[in-house]
C-alpha cells in the first residue's frame, strides 16, 4: 500500500458499511477486530459470522487491517496461554483465508514474547503489524522528576515497550514482514530521544487516538504543537496514519484532513526519494566508465557547481591581482571533466573575475570525450581550452598547472580514490600551485536501522554482504551518537613517501538502549579557504544531493544506555586495490569486517 | 516498455527532431542507426558527433532503439572481421554510455554467429534485439513450385533465417536479454507454419516496411488481408510494431494509426492476461486450504457453473420422471463446496426441473465453512441442505447419494487427485448412483516456447525446476504437433482393486525444424452425457478460464522437420504422494524427469 490514513474502530456490525463510511470521510483503509461479529471459537460451528464473500479479494487485501484478538499467548497461566493460542491461531487462519497478501495487527503487552514469536514465524502470508505503546508512561514522568530513585528508574526501564519490541524483533530473526505500529496516548508525551529511536525501526504506522485532538479558536480539531512535532517526525520517516475513534465520533473527517495536511507538510520531497533505505554498491569511476544517466544525476545538483565556481573565483583573485589580470595567464587543469559541468564553472569564474584562464580538461572516459568535444566546437569556440583523453596518472602536460580542479570524491571522501589520483597528478602542478579541493575528511557514527539491516541480510545469499560498504539515502535510522572525524587527506601532498593507509579508533556513547546495525559514513571537503561541501549530518550543505551517506553494516546487538562503543577503521592498500576494514568493540571485540578486502574494495 | 509503435529511419541529422516528428505522428519510440551522424571510428578524435547531452537519460532509455552498424563480425575475411568487431564494440560502448537500460538492435545475415554471440554475452546492460527476416524468400517460392529438386529445397532450408536465430539462441545460452525482431518484406509472404513457429520465440517486435501498405478505395493506406492475418498473429503474441519508412514519406501517421487499430483488434483481453507465460506451482487443495482470492477467481468463470447446472438438470430429469417429481427425493452430495458456486448451480437445476433435492455439502476447509454457513442462514433458509466440515474420504453420511457432484480437477485432469478423492467417496454413493463428472482425460503435445524455457531456467538455483510441472497461461508458444490423449479416469470406479497408476508413450511428428522446450498438458471432462468442459486447444470450451494449461519442461534440443518425438508419461503413487514422471525420446532417450517424485508431487 502507498501512504494511507486508516480508521480504527473497536467494533462494527458491518464491515462493508464501515469501509464506505471511512471512504466518505477521507480514510482509505479501516482497522477492525477480525472477530467484528464475535465469531465463536469452534470454526465447525454453524454460527452467523461474516462470510468470506462480504468483500472481494482486492478489498480484503487493500482496505482492511485485521486486529487480532487481544489475547496473551505468553501468559504465565498455562490454561490462559493455551486458550489464547487457540484463539490466535483461529484468527490467523481466518485472516489468511480472507487476505492472500494482507496485514494483521497484534498488540504487545509486556516483555514475554516467545510464543508469539513462534506463531509469527509460522505464518507465511502477508505482514505482521506489531502494536506497541510509544513509551512507558511511568518513564515519561521520571524525565520531569528529580526525586525518583535509581531502582525506580531501572524498573521502569525494564518496562520500556521498545524493549518488548526489541526482544520480539530478535526472536523473529529481524524478519522484514514484521513491522511496528506505534501507539500514542494522551497520558504521555514521549521524549525527543524516544521518538528519534523509533525512527530506526521498521515503522508501518502510528496510531493516533482521537482524544489527542483539541479544538482551536475556530472550533476546529487540531493537534498541539508538541504532538505535531512528534507525529511529524514519524510521518517524515514514512509512517502511515491510523486514527482510532469511537463509532459515534462526529469529527473523523476533520482528523483525517488535518493529518493528511501534516503528512504533506512533513513529506520530504527529495527528487531521489525512491532511493530511500536502498543499498547501492559505490561507484568506481576510476575503473568503470560512468554512463550518461550517472553524469546527468550529478550535473543536476543545484549547489555543488556553484560552490566550485565560488572557489575557483576566489583562487583566481588571490593568485592574480586586478592589475595583472589582462595579461597574466592562469593554467587550470580539470582532472575528470565528465560532460563539462566543472569546465562551465571554471569558465564562469574566469569571466566573472576577468582573469585569463587556459583550461586543460583531462578525462579518461572516451564516451564523455565525445560530449566534451562537441561542447568545445559548439559552445566554447572562443575559449582557451584543450581536451585530453587520458588517465590523469599517465598524462604528460605541455605545461604545469596553477590550479588543479577535481571532483573525485565519494560518499566517504577518499573512497573513489581521490588521494591516489591526486597524488598521481602532483607532477602536473607548479611548485606554488594549489588543488581545489585542498582537503577531505571522513566522519562516522554508530547507527540503528532495522530496515537497512534487513536489506543487507537479503544480499547474504549472493555476496559477503556484511563485508561491503554501501551508499544509501538513510531514512529510517537512529543516530546512536553524533558523527566524529575519521580520516583526513590534504592536497597537494608533497610528503615523500606518501602513505595513504590509515587506522583510527573512535569511541561513542549510546544515548539510549538501542541496537547497533552498522556505521554511518560521511565526508566534507574544503574547496578553497572556507568554501566547502559537507554531507556530515551535523553540518550538511543545504540542497546538496550528489552524495548519499555510506553504511557499513555490523551484525546487530543490543546496547545499553551509556555504553561505550569503540569503532576502529582501517584504510588498507595493496598493489591492486584499496579497501576498508572495520570492527566494533563494546566490552568485547565484535566481528572484524572485510579483512583483506575480500568484500568491498576499490580497484586501482 | 509497454506496447510501442516505433518509427525506423535509416538516417537522420537530428535525433531530437526525429523523436518530435515521430511523436507528432503517433509513434512513441524511434529506431535509428547509432551512428546517425557518422561518428569516426577513433573515439579519441575530436569530431563533431552528437553529444550525450542531446537527450536526457530517461529519453535515451525509453524513446530510442539504437541500430548497431550493419557489420559482419563473423565474416570469412579476417581483416573485415577484425574491423567489424572494432566498429561493433565502439557502437556498444557508446550505446551503453547513453542508455543504462536500453536496447540495441543488430541484423543477422547468415548462419555464422559465433563472434556475435561472444560479443552479446559480454554486454551486460539492457537488451539485444536481433533483427531476422521472417523467412527465406527462396523457401517461400518453393511452396508454390512443383518443379524444385530436393537438393534445391535442402539448400534453401539451410538458409532459413530461423536456423540462424536458433544457432545464436543456443550460443548465447538462451539468455532472456536476447529477443527477436522479425522483419517482413513485400518480396515474400511467409507460410502459416513459418509464422506459427515464430510465436514460440521471444518476440520483441515486428518490422513492417511501408512498402507493405496498399491504398484502398478511399485512398487510405491499409494492409492486404493476408498480411493483416500474419501481423495479427504476431500482435496477439505481444509483438511491438516497428514501421520502417523513408524520411520523406507523407503517410507515416496513417501506418501508425492503422497498426494501432490492428493491435487493438488482436489484443487478447483475457482478464487474467497478467499471468501470460508465468509459471505457477499447481494448487494442492487436498492438503492446502484455498484462500478467498483463489475461490473468487474460480467463481468468476462465466461458463463452468452454467455447464454444471446443465449437467445436474439433465441428470435430475433422467432419474426422476415428471410424474414422480413432486414426491421423489434426489440426494445430491457436493464434494468440496468451496464458497458455494456449485451448490447454487444445483439449487438452480432443482428449481428449473421442479425436482426435489436434498443437498449435502462436504467441505474440508473450515474457512470456507464459515461462508457456507452464512449462506445457509441468509440465502438458503428454505432449502433442504446440510453442511459437513469433513474430508470426503472420512465422511460417514446419514444416507447414500443418488448423485455425487465435484470439481476436483486440475489443469491436467487428475493432478489435484480427483481419482483418489472420488474413489474414497465411492462409499457415499448408491449402487445406481452417478458421478458428475463421470470421466476425465488428459492430453499432451510437444511445445516450443523460448520464454517458458527462460522462466524455468530462472528457478533452477532454488528448486529442481526441470522436475516440476507448472500451470501456465501459454502465450508465446508453438505447437510442434497436435495434442493426443494420455490418461483416462472414469467415475464411479467400481473395479476392485482400483489402480490409479498409469503409463503411456505417445508419438508426435515435428511439423517443422524447431526446438522442443517441453510438453503441454491439458484435460477435458465429461460432466453428464455429452455435457463437457475442455481446455484441449483443439476443442477448448469457449469462455472457460478456470484452468490454464500445464507445462512439463525438458532441456531444449533442436528437432528436424518430420522427426518423430516419443513422449512417455508415468502417473506414480506411493503411501504419501502421487507424481508424474516424463521422458522424451527421439533417436535416443532424453533425460528422465522427476524420477521418484523428488520434484513436483501431490501429497495425499
Coordinates of N, CA and C in Angstrom, one line a residue, chain B residues 325-471:
Chain B
X325 N -41.8 -36.3 -9.8 CA -41.1 -35.1 -9.4 C -41.6 -34.6 -8.1
X326 N -43.0 -34.5 -7.8 CA -43.4 -33.8 -6.6 C -43.0 -34.6 -5.3
X327 N -42.8 -35.9 -5.4 CA -42.5 -36.6 -4.1 C -41.1 -37.3 -4.1
X328 N -40.6 -37.7 -5.2 CA -39.3 -38.4 -5.2 C -38.1 -37.5 -4.9
X329 N -37.4 -37.9 -3.8 CA -36.3 -37.0 -3.4 C -35.0 -37.5 -4.0
X330 N -34.2 -36.6 -4.6 CA -32.9 -37.0 -5.1 C -31.9 -36.4 -4.1
X331 N -31.0 -37.4 -3.6 CA -30.0 -36.9 -2.7 C -28.7 -36.6 -3.5
X332 N -28.3 -35.3 -3.4 CA -27.1 -34.9 -4.1 C -26.0 -34.6 -3.0
X333 N -24.8 -35.1 -3.3 CA -23.7 -34.8 -2.4 C -22.7 -34.0 -3.2
X334 N -22.4 -32.8 -2.6 CA -21.4 -31.9 -3.3 C -20.1 -32.1 -2.5
X335 N -19.1 -32.7 -3.2 CA -17.8 -33.0 -2.6 C -16.9 -31.8 -2.9
X336 N -16.7 -31.0 -1.8 CA -15.9 -29.8 -2.0 C -16.8 -28.6 -2.3
X337 N -17.4 -28.0 -1.3 CA -18.4 -27.0 -1.6 C -17.8 -25.6 -1.8
X338 N -16.6 -25.4 -1.4 CA -16.0 -24.1 -1.5 C -16.8 -23.0 -0.9
X339 N -17.0 -21.9 -1.6 CA -17.8 -20.8 -1.1 C -19.2 -20.9 -1.8
X340 N -19.6 -22.0 -2.3 CA -21.0 -22.2 -2.7 C -21.4 -22.2 -4.2
X341 N -20.5 -21.9 -5.1 CA -21.0 -21.7 -6.5 C -21.7 -23.0 -7.1
X342 N -21.1 -24.2 -6.8 CA -21.8 -25.4 -7.3 C -23.1 -25.7 -6.6
X343 N -23.2 -25.4 -5.3 CA -24.4 -25.5 -4.6 C -25.5 -24.7 -5.2
X344 N -25.1 -23.5 -5.6 CA -26.1 -22.6 -6.3 C -26.5 -23.2 -7.6
X345 N -25.6 -23.8 -8.3 CA -25.9 -24.4 -9.6 C -26.9 -25.6 -9.4
X346 N -26.7 -26.3 -8.3 CA -27.5 -27.5 -8.0 C -28.9 -27.0 -7.6
X347 N -29.0 -26.0 -6.8 CA -30.3 -25.5 -6.4 C -31.1 -24.9 -7.7
X348 N -30.3 -24.2 -8.5 CA -30.9 -23.7 -9.8 C -31.5 -24.9 -10.6
X349 N -30.7 -25.9 -10.7 CA -31.1 -27.1 -11.5 C -32.4 -27.7 -10.9
X350 N -32.4 -27.8 -9.6 CA -33.6 -28.4 -9.0 C -34.8 -27.5 -9.2
X351 N -34.7 -26.2 -9.1 CA -35.8 -25.3 -9.3 C -36.3 -25.3 -10.7
X352 N -35.3 -25.3 -11.7 CA -35.7 -25.3 -13.1 C -36.4 -26.6 -13.5
X353 N -36.0 -27.7 -12.9 CA -36.6 -29.0 -13.3 C -37.8 -29.4 -12.4
X354 N -38.0 -28.5 -11.3 CA -39.0 -28.8 -10.3 C -38.8 -30.2 -9.7
X355 N -37.5 -30.6 -9.5 CA -37.2 -31.9 -8.8 C -36.9 -31.5 -7.3
X356 N -37.3 -32.5 -6.4 CA -37.0 -32.3 -5.0 C -35.5 -32.8 -4.8
X357 N -34.7 -31.9 -4.2 CA -33.3 -32.3 -4.0 C -33.0 -32.0 -2.5
X358 N -32.3 -33.0 -2.0 CA -31.6 -32.8 -0.7 C -30.1 -32.7 -0.9
X359 N -29.5 -31.6 -0.4 CA -28.1 -31.4 -0.8 C -27.3 -31.5 0.5
X360 N -26.3 -32.4 0.4 CA -25.2 -32.5 1.5 C -24.0 -31.8 0.9
X361 N -23.5 -30.8 1.6 CA -22.2 -30.2 1.2 C -21.1 -30.6 2.1
X362 N -20.1 -31.3 1.5 CA -18.9 -31.7 2.3 C -17.8 -30.8 1.9
X363 N -17.2 -30.2 2.9 CA -16.1 -29.2 2.6 C -15.1 -29.4 3.8
X364 N -13.8 -29.5 3.4 CA -12.8 -29.8 4.5 C -12.1 -28.5 4.9
X365 N -12.3 -27.4 4.2 CA -11.7 -26.1 4.6 C -12.6 -25.4 5.6
X366 N -12.2 -25.3 6.9 CA -13.0 -24.7 7.9 C -13.3 -23.2 7.6
X367 N -12.5 -22.5 6.8 CA -12.7 -21.1 6.5 C -13.9 -21.0 5.5
X368 N -13.9 -21.9 4.5 CA -15.0 -21.9 3.6 C -16.3 -22.2 4.3
X369 N -16.3 -23.1 5.3 CA -17.5 -23.4 6.0 C -18.2 -22.2 6.6
X370 N -17.4 -21.2 7.0 CA -18.0 -20.0 7.6 C -18.9 -19.4 6.6
X371 N -18.3 -19.2 5.4 CA -19.1 -18.6 4.3 C -20.3 -19.4 3.9
X372 N -20.1 -20.7 3.8 CA -21.2 -21.6 3.5 C -22.3 -21.5 4.6
X373 N -21.9 -21.5 5.8 CA -22.9 -21.5 6.9 C -23.7 -20.2 6.8
X374 N -23.0 -19.1 6.5 CA -23.7 -17.8 6.4 C -24.7 -17.9 5.3
X375 N -24.3 -18.5 4.2 CA -25.2 -18.6 3.0 C -26.5 -19.4 3.4
X376 N -26.3 -20.5 4.1 CA -27.4 -21.4 4.5 C -28.4 -20.5 5.3
X377 N -27.9 -19.7 6.2 CA -28.7 -18.9 7.1 C -29.4 -17.7 6.3
X378 N -28.7 -17.1 5.4 CA -29.2 -15.9 4.8 C -29.9 -16.2 3.4
X379 N -29.4 -17.1 2.7 CA -29.9 -17.3 1.3 C -30.7 -18.6 1.1
X380 N -30.3 -19.6 1.8 CA -30.8 -21.0 1.6 C -31.7 -21.5 2.7
X381 N -32.3 -20.6 3.4 CA -33.1 -20.9 4.6 C -34.3 -21.9 4.2
X382 N -34.8 -21.8 3.0 CA -35.9 -22.6 2.6 C -35.4 -23.9 1.9
X383 N -34.1 -24.2 1.8 CA -33.6 -25.4 1.1 C -33.4 -26.5 2.1
X384 N -33.4 -27.7 1.5 CA -33.1 -29.0 2.2 C -31.6 -29.2 2.1
X385 N -30.8 -28.5 2.9 CA -29.4 -28.5 2.8 C -28.7 -28.8 4.1
X386 N -27.6 -29.6 4.1 CA -26.8 -29.7 5.3 C -25.3 -29.6 4.9
X387 N -24.6 -29.0 5.9 CA -23.1 -28.8 5.6 C -22.3 -29.7 6.5
X388 N -21.3 -30.3 6.0 CA -20.4 -31.1 6.8 C -19.0 -30.7 6.7
X389 N -18.3 -30.4 7.8 CA -17.0 -29.9 7.7 C -16.0 -31.1 7.8
X390 N -15.8 -31.8 6.7 CA -15.1 -33.1 6.7 C -14.3 -33.2 5.5
X391 N -13.3 -34.1 5.6 CA -12.6 -34.7 4.4 C -13.6 -35.8 3.8
X392 N -13.9 -35.7 2.5 CA -14.9 -36.6 2.0 C -14.5 -38.1 2.2
X393 N -13.1 -38.3 2.3 CA -12.7 -39.7 2.4 C -13.0 -40.3 3.8
X394 N -13.3 -39.3 4.8 CA -13.6 -39.8 6.2 C -15.1 -39.6 6.5
X395 N -15.9 -39.2 5.5 CA -17.3 -38.8 5.8 C -18.2 -40.0 5.9
X396 N -19.0 -40.1 7.0 CA -20.0 -41.2 7.1 C -21.3 -40.5 6.9
X397 N -22.0 -40.7 5.8 CA -23.2 -40.0 5.5 C -24.4 -40.6 6.2
X398 N -25.4 -39.8 6.5 CA -26.7 -40.3 7.1 C -27.5 -41.1 6.1
X399 N -27.2 -40.9 4.8 CA -27.9 -41.7 3.8 C -27.0 -41.7 2.6
X400 N -27.3 -42.5 1.6 CA -26.4 -42.6 0.4 C -26.9 -41.6 -0.7
X401 N -26.0 -41.3 -1.6 CA -26.3 -40.3 -2.6 C -26.8 -40.9 -3.9
X402 N -27.7 -40.2 -4.6 CA -28.0 -40.5 -6.0 C -27.0 -39.9 -6.9
X403 N -26.5 -38.7 -6.6 CA -25.6 -38.0 -7.5 C -24.5 -37.4 -6.6
X404 N -23.2 -37.7 -7.0 CA -22.1 -37.0 -6.5 C -21.7 -35.9 -7.4
X405 N -21.5 -34.7 -6.9 CA -21.1 -33.6 -7.8 C -19.7 -33.1 -7.2
X406 N -18.8 -32.9 -8.1 CA -17.5 -32.4 -7.6 C -16.8 -31.6 -8.7
X407 N -15.9 -30.8 -8.3 CA -15.0 -30.1 -9.2 C -13.5 -30.2 -8.7
X408 N -13.0 -31.4 -8.7 CA -11.7 -31.6 -8.1 C -10.6 -31.7 -9.1
X409 N -10.9 -31.1 -10.3 CA -10.0 -31.3 -11.4 C -9.0 -30.2 -11.5
X410 N -7.7 -30.6 -11.8 CA -6.7 -29.7 -12.1 C -6.5 -29.5 -13.6
X411 N -5.5 -28.7 -13.9 CA -5.2 -28.4 -15.4 C -4.9 -29.7 -16.2
X412 N -4.4 -30.7 -15.5 CA -4.0 -32.0 -16.1 C -5.1 -33.0 -15.8
X413 N -6.3 -32.6 -15.4 CA -7.3 -33.6 -15.1 C -7.1 -34.1 -13.7
X414 N -6.3 -35.2 -13.5 CA -6.2 -35.9 -12.3 C -5.2 -35.3 -11.3
X415 N -4.6 -34.1 -11.7 CA -3.4 -33.7 -10.8 C -3.8 -33.0 -9.5
X416 N -5.1 -32.8 -9.3 CA -5.5 -32.4 -7.9 C -6.1 -33.6 -7.2
X417 N -5.8 -34.8 -7.7 CA -6.1 -36.1 -7.0 C -7.6 -36.4 -7.0
X418 N -8.3 -36.0 -8.1 CA -9.7 -36.3 -8.1 C -9.9 -37.8 -8.2
X419 N -9.1 -38.7 -8.8 CA -9.3 -40.1 -8.8 C -9.3 -40.6 -7.4
X420 N -8.3 -40.2 -6.6 CA -8.1 -40.7 -5.2 C -9.3 -40.2 -4.4
X421 N -9.7 -39.0 -4.5 CA -10.8 -38.4 -3.7 C -12.1 -39.1 -4.1
X422 N -12.4 -39.2 -5.4 CA -13.7 -39.8 -5.8 C -13.7 -41.3 -5.5
X423 N -12.6 -42.0 -5.6 CA -12.6 -43.4 -5.2 C -12.9 -43.5 -3.7
X424 N -12.4 -42.6 -2.9 CA -12.6 -42.6 -1.4 C -14.1 -42.2 -1.1
X425 N -14.7 -41.5 -2.0 CA -16.1 -41.1 -1.8 C -17.1 -42.2 -2.4
X426 N -16.6 -43.2 -2.9 CA -17.5 -44.2 -3.6 C -18.5 -44.8 -2.6
X427 N -18.1 -44.9 -1.3 CA -19.0 -45.5 -0.3 C -20.1 -44.6 0.0
X428 N -20.1 -43.3 -0.5 CA -21.2 -42.4 -0.2 C -22.4 -42.6 -1.3
X429 N -22.1 -43.4 -2.3 CA -23.0 -43.4 -3.5 C -23.8 -44.7 -3.5
X430 N -25.1 -44.5 -3.9 CA -26.0 -45.6 -4.1 C -25.4 -46.5 -5.2
X431 N -25.9 -47.8 -5.3 CA -25.4 -48.7 -6.3 C -25.7 -48.2 -7.7
X432 N -26.8 -47.5 -7.9 CA -27.2 -47.0 -9.2 C -26.9 -45.5 -9.3
X433 N -26.1 -45.0 -8.3 CA -25.8 -43.5 -8.3 C -24.8 -43.2 -9.4
X434 N -24.7 -41.9 -9.7 CA -23.8 -41.4 -10.7 C -22.9 -40.3 -10.2
X435 N -21.8 -40.1 -10.9 CA -20.9 -39.0 -10.6 C -20.9 -38.0 -11.7
X436 N -21.0 -36.7 -11.3 CA -20.8 -35.6 -12.2 C -19.5 -34.9 -11.8
X437 N -18.4 -35.0 -12.5 CA -18.2 -35.6 -13.8 C -18.1 -37.1 -13.8
X438 N -18.3 -37.7 -14.9 CA -18.1 -39.2 -14.9 C -16.8 -39.7 -15.6
X439 N -16.1 -38.7 -16.2 CA -14.8 -39.1 -16.9 C -13.9 -37.9 -17.0
X440 N -12.6 -38.1 -16.8 CA -11.7 -37.0 -17.2 C -10.5 -37.6 -17.9
X441 N -10.0 -36.9 -18.9 CA -9.0 -37.3 -19.8 C -7.9 -36.3 -19.9
X442 N -6.7 -36.7 -19.9 CA -5.6 -35.7 -20.1 C -5.0 -35.8 -21.5
X443 N -4.4 -34.7 -21.9 CA -3.9 -34.6 -23.3 C -2.5 -34.0 -23.2
X444 N -1.6 -34.4 -24.1 CA -0.3 -33.8 -24.2 C 0.1 -33.5 -25.6
X445 N 1.1 -32.5 -25.7 CA 1.7 -32.4 -27.0 C 3.1 -31.7 -26.8
X446 N 4.0 -31.9 -27.8 CA 5.3 -31.2 -27.7 C 5.2 -29.7 -28.0
X447 N 6.0 -28.9 -27.3 CA 5.9 -27.4 -27.4 C 7.2 -26.8 -27.6
X448 N 7.3 -25.8 -28.4 CA 8.4 -24.9 -28.4 C 8.0 -23.6 -27.7
X449 N 8.8 -23.1 -26.7 CA 8.5 -21.8 -26.1 C 9.8 -21.4 -25.4
X450 N 10.5 -20.5 -26.1 CA 11.7 -20.0 -25.5 C 11.5 -19.2 -24.2
X451 N 10.4 -18.5 -24.1 CA 10.1 -17.7 -22.9 C 9.9 -18.6 -21.7
X452 N 9.0 -19.7 -21.9 CA 8.8 -20.6 -20.8 C 10.1 -21.3 -20.4
X453 N 10.9 -21.6 -21.4 CA 12.2 -22.2 -21.0 C 13.1 -21.3 -20.2
X454 N 13.1 -20.0 -20.5 CA 13.8 -19.0 -19.8 C 13.3 -18.9 -18.3
X455 N 12.0 -18.9 -18.2 CA 11.4 -18.8 -16.9 C 11.7 -20.0 -16.1
X456 N 11.7 -21.2 -16.7 CA 12.0 -22.4 -15.9 C 13.5 -22.3 -15.4
X457 N 14.4 -21.9 -16.4 CA 15.8 -21.8 -16.0 C 16.1 -20.9 -14.9
X458 N 15.3 -19.8 -14.8 CA 15.5 -18.8 -13.7 C 15.2 -19.5 -12.3
X459 N 14.4 -20.6 -12.3 CA 14.1 -21.2 -11.0 C 15.1 -22.2 -10.5
X460 N 16.0 -22.5 -11.5 CA 16.9 -23.7 -11.2 C 17.8 -23.5 -9.9
X461 N 18.1 -22.2 -9.6 CA 19.0 -22.1 -8.5 C 18.3 -22.4 -7.2
X462 N 17.0 -22.4 -7.1 CA 16.3 -22.6 -5.9 C 15.6 -24.0 -5.8
X463 N 15.1 -24.5 -7.0 CA 14.4 -25.8 -6.9 C 14.8 -26.6 -8.1
X464 N 14.6 -28.0 -8.1 CA 14.9 -28.8 -9.3 C 13.8 -28.5 -10.4
X465 N 14.0 -27.4 -11.0 CA 12.9 -26.8 -11.8 C 12.5 -27.6 -13.0
X466 N 13.4 -28.5 -13.5 CA 13.1 -29.3 -14.7 C 12.4 -30.6 -14.2
X467 N 12.1 -30.7 -12.9 CA 11.3 -31.9 -12.4 C 10.0 -31.4 -11.9
X468 N 9.6 -30.2 -12.3 CA 8.3 -29.7 -11.9 C 7.4 -29.6 -13.1
X469 N 6.1 -29.8 -12.8 CA 5.1 -29.4 -13.8 C 4.5 -28.1 -13.4
X470 N 4.2 -27.2 -14.3 CA 3.7 -25.8 -14.0 C 2.4 -25.6 -14.6
X471 N 1.6 -24.7 -13.9 CA 0.4 -24.2 -14.6 C 0.8 -22.9 -15.2

